[in-house]
Coordinates of C-alpha atoms in Angstrom, one line a residue:
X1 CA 56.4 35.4 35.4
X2 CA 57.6 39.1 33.9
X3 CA 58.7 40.2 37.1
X4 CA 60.5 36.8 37.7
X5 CA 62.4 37.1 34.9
X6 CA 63.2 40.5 34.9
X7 CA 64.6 39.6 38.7
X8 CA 66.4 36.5 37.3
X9 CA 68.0 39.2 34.2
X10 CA 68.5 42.4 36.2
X11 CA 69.7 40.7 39.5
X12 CA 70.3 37.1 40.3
X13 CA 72.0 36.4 36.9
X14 CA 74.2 38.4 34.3
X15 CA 72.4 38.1 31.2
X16 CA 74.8 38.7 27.9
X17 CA 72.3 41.3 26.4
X18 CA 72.8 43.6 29.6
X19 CA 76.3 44.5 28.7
X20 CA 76.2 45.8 25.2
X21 CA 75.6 49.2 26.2
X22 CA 78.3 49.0 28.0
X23 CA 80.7 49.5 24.4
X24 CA 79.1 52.4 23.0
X25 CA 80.8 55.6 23.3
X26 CA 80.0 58.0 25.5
X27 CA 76.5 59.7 24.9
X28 CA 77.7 62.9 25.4
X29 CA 79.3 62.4 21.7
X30 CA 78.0 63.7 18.8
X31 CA 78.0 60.6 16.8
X32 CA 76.9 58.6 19.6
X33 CA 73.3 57.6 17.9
X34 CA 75.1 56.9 14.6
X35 CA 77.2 54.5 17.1
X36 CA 74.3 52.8 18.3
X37 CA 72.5 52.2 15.0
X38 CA 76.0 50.9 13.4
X39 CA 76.4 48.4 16.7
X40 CA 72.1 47.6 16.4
X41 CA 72.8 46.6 12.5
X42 CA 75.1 44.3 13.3
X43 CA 73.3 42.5 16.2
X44 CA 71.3 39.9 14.5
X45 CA 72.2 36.3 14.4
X46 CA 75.2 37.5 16.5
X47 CA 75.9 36.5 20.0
X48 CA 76.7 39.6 22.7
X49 CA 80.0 37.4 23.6
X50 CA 80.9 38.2 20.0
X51 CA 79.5 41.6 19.8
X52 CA 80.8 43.5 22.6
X53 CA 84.5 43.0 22.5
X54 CA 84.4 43.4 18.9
X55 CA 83.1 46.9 19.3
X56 CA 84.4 47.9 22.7
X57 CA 87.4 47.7 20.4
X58 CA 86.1 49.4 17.2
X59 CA 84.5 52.4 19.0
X60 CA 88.1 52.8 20.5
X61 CA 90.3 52.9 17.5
X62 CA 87.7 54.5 14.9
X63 CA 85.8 57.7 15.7
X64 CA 82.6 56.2 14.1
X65 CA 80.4 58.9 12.1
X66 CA 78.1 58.8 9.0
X67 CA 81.0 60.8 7.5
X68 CA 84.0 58.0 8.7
X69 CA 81.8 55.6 6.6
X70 CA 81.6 57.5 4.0
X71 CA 84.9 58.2 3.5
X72 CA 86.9 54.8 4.8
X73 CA 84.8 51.9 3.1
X74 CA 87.7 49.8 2.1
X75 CA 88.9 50.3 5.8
X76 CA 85.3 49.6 7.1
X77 CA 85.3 46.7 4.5
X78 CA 88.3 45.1 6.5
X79 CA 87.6 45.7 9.7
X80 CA 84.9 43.5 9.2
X81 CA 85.8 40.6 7.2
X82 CA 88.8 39.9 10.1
X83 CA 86.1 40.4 13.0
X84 CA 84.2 37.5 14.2
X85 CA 80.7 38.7 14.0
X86 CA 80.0 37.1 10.7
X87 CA 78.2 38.7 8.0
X88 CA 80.8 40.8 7.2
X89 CA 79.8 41.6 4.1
X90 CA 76.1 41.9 4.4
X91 CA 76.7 44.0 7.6
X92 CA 79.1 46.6 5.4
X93 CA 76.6 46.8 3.4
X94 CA 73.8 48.0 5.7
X95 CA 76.3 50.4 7.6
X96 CA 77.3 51.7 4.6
X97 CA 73.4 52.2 3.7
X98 CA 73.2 53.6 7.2
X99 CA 75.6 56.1 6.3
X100 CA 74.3 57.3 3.3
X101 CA 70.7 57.7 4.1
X102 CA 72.1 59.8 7.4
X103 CA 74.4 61.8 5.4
X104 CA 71.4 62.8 3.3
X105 CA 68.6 63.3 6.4
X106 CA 71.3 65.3 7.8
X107 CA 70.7 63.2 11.2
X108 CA 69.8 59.7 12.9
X109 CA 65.8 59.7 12.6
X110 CA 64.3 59.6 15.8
X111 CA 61.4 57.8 14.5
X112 CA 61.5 53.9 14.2
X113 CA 59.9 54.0 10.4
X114 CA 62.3 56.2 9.1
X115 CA 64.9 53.7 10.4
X116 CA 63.2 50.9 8.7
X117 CA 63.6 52.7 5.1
X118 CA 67.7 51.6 5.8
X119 CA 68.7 48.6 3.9
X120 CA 68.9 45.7 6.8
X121 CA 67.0 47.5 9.3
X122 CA 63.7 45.9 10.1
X123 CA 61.7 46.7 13.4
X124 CA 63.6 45.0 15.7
X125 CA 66.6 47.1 15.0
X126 CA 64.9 49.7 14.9
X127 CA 63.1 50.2 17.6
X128 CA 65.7 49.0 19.9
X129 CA 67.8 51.9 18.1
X130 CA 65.2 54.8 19.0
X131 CA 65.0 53.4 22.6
X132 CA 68.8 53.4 23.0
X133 CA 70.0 56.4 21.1
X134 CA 66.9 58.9 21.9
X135 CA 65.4 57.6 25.5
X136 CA 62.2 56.9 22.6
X137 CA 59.8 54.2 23.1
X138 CA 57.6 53.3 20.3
X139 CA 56.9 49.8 20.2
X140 CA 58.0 46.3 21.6
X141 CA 61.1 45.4 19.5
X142 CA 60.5 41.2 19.3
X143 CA 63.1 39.0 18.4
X144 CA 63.2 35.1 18.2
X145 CA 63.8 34.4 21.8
X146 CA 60.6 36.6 22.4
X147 CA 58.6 34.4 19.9
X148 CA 59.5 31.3 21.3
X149 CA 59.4 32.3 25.3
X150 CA 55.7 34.0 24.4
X151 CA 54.2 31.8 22.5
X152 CA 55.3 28.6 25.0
X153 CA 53.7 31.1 27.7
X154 CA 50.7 31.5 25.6
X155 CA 51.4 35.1 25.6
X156 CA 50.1 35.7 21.9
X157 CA 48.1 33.3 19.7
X158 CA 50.7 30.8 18.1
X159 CA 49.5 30.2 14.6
X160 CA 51.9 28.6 12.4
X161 CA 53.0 31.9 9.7
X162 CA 56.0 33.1 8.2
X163 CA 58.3 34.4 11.1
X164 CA 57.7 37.8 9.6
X165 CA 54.2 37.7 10.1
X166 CA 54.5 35.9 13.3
X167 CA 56.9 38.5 14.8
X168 CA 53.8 41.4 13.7
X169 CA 51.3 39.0 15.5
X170 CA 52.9 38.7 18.3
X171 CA 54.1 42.6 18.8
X172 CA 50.3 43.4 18.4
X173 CA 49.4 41.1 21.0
X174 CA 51.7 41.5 23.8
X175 CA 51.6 45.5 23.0
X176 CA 47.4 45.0 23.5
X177 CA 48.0 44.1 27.0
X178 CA 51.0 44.7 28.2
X179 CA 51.5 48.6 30.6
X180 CA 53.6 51.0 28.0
X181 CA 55.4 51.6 31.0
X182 CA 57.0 47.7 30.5
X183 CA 57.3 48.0 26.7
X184 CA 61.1 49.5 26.5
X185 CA 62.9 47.0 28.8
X186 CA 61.2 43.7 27.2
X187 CA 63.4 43.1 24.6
X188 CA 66.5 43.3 27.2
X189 CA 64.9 41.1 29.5
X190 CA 63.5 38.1 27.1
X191 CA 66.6 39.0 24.9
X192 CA 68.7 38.0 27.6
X193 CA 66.7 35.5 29.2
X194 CA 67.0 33.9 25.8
X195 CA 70.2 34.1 25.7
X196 CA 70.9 32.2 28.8
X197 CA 68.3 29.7 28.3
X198 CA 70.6 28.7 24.9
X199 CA 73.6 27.8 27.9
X200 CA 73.2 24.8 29.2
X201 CA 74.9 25.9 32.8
X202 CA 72.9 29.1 32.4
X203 CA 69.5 27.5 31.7
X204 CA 69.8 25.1 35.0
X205 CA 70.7 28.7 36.9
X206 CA 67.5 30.3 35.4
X207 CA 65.3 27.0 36.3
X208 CA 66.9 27.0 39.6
X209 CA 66.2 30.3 40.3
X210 CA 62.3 30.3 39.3
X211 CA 61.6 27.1 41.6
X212 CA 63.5 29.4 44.5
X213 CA 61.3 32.3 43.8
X214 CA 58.3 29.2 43.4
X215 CA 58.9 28.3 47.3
X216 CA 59.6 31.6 48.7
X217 CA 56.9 32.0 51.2
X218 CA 56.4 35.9 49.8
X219 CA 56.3 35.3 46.3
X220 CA 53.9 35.6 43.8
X221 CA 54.9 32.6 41.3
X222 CA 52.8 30.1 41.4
X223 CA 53.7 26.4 40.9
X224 CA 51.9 26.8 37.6
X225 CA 54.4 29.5 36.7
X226 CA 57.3 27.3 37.1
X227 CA 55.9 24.6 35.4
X228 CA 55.6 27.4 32.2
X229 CA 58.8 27.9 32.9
X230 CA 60.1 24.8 33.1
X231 CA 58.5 24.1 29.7
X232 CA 60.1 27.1 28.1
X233 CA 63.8 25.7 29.2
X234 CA 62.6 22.6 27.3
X235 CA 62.7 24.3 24.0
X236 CA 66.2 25.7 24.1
X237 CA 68.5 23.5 21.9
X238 CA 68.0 26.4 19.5
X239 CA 70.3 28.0 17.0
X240 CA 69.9 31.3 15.6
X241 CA 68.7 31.7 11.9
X242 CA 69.2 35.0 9.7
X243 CA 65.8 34.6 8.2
X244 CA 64.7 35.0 11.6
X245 CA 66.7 37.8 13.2
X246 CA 65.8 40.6 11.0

């Protein structure tokens, strides 16, 4: 089933969470890991259809630094209450927090925890931060489409907890058994599988494409794997929650 929908992300479909990479600046930049933290904060709850042309264009215009912040809030301020991203205020906030705790650690921390001491940045952010910016992969950065895909695939116990505590659950679990080689690229793949499931037209390509790759004569999904599958695209008349994506 991993290897199915990794094919059905990286290949057969274009999944929105495979293009916002794409925006960042060059990584040959100075600021570039400030870049990615400022894009990562303002990620939850937020579609990538919203979220890349909004910073394609902001990285173009603004040379984006812990010091830009620090010296253009107003600017920052209104640059983000005429974007679409939603949030606005809550996400100049955080980058603002971003900018002062950088300013004073003299760098980005290249360690997920540190991260998490920035206002708005939980592990999610975090970790897909570190893996972006640095290369570093220290854990399996779960969001809500993760949750939901998981725990339908009986991937981690589902008790019924807080999403926080939920989220913790099922990192532990799928870390437990899933190769650390797999760990960095999970949150792109179920990100974006997620994110087509919640398309209609998208979610009949996925579903389409798991019952080819079902009666492929050389494949290794099972009709039981479809079925899980098929049971997962069931579940998707979801909306994102803030609560939930941080």
């Amino acid at each position: 089933v991993h290897r199915a929908g990794a094919a059905a992300c990286g290949f057969t479909l274009v999944p929105p969470r495979d293009k916002w990479t794409d925006c960042l600046p060059p990584s040959a930049n100075d600021d570039y890991e400030f870049a990615v933290l400022v894009l990562m904060i303002c990620t939850p709850a937020t579609p990538d259809s919203k979220i890349v042309p909004f910073f394609t264009k902001f990285f173009r215009d603004q040379h984006v630094s812990a010091e830009w912040v620090r010296d253009n809030k107003k600017k920052l301020e209104g640059i983000m209450a005429k974007s679409s991203l939603g949030r606005h205020k809550k996400n100049t906030e955080f980058i603002i927090a971003a900018s002062d705790l950088c300013l004073a650690w003299g760098r980005v921390p290249r360690d997920y925890t540190e991260l998490k001491d920035i206002k708005g940045v939980a592990d999610k952010v975090a970790l897909v931060t570190v893996h972006t910016a640095f290369g570093l992969t220290q854990g399996i950065a779960v969001d809500v489409h993760m949750l939901r895909i998981f725990r339908e695939l009986g991937w981690y116990p589902g008790f019924k907890l807080s999403y926080k505590n939920e989220r913790e659950l099922c990192r532990s679990g799928v870390e437990g058994w899933f190769p650390f080689s797999e760990w960095g690229d999970m949150n792109r793949v179920y990100a974006g599988l997620g994110q087509l499931l919640n398309d209609k037209e998208s979610r009949q390509l996925v579903v389409d494409f798991f019952l080819e790759q079902t009666l492929a004569e050389d494949s290794e999904c099972r009709k039981e794997d479809f079925q899980r599958i098929l049971s997962v695209a069931k579940l998707y008349s979801y909306k994102y929650s803030e609560e939930e994506e941080y």
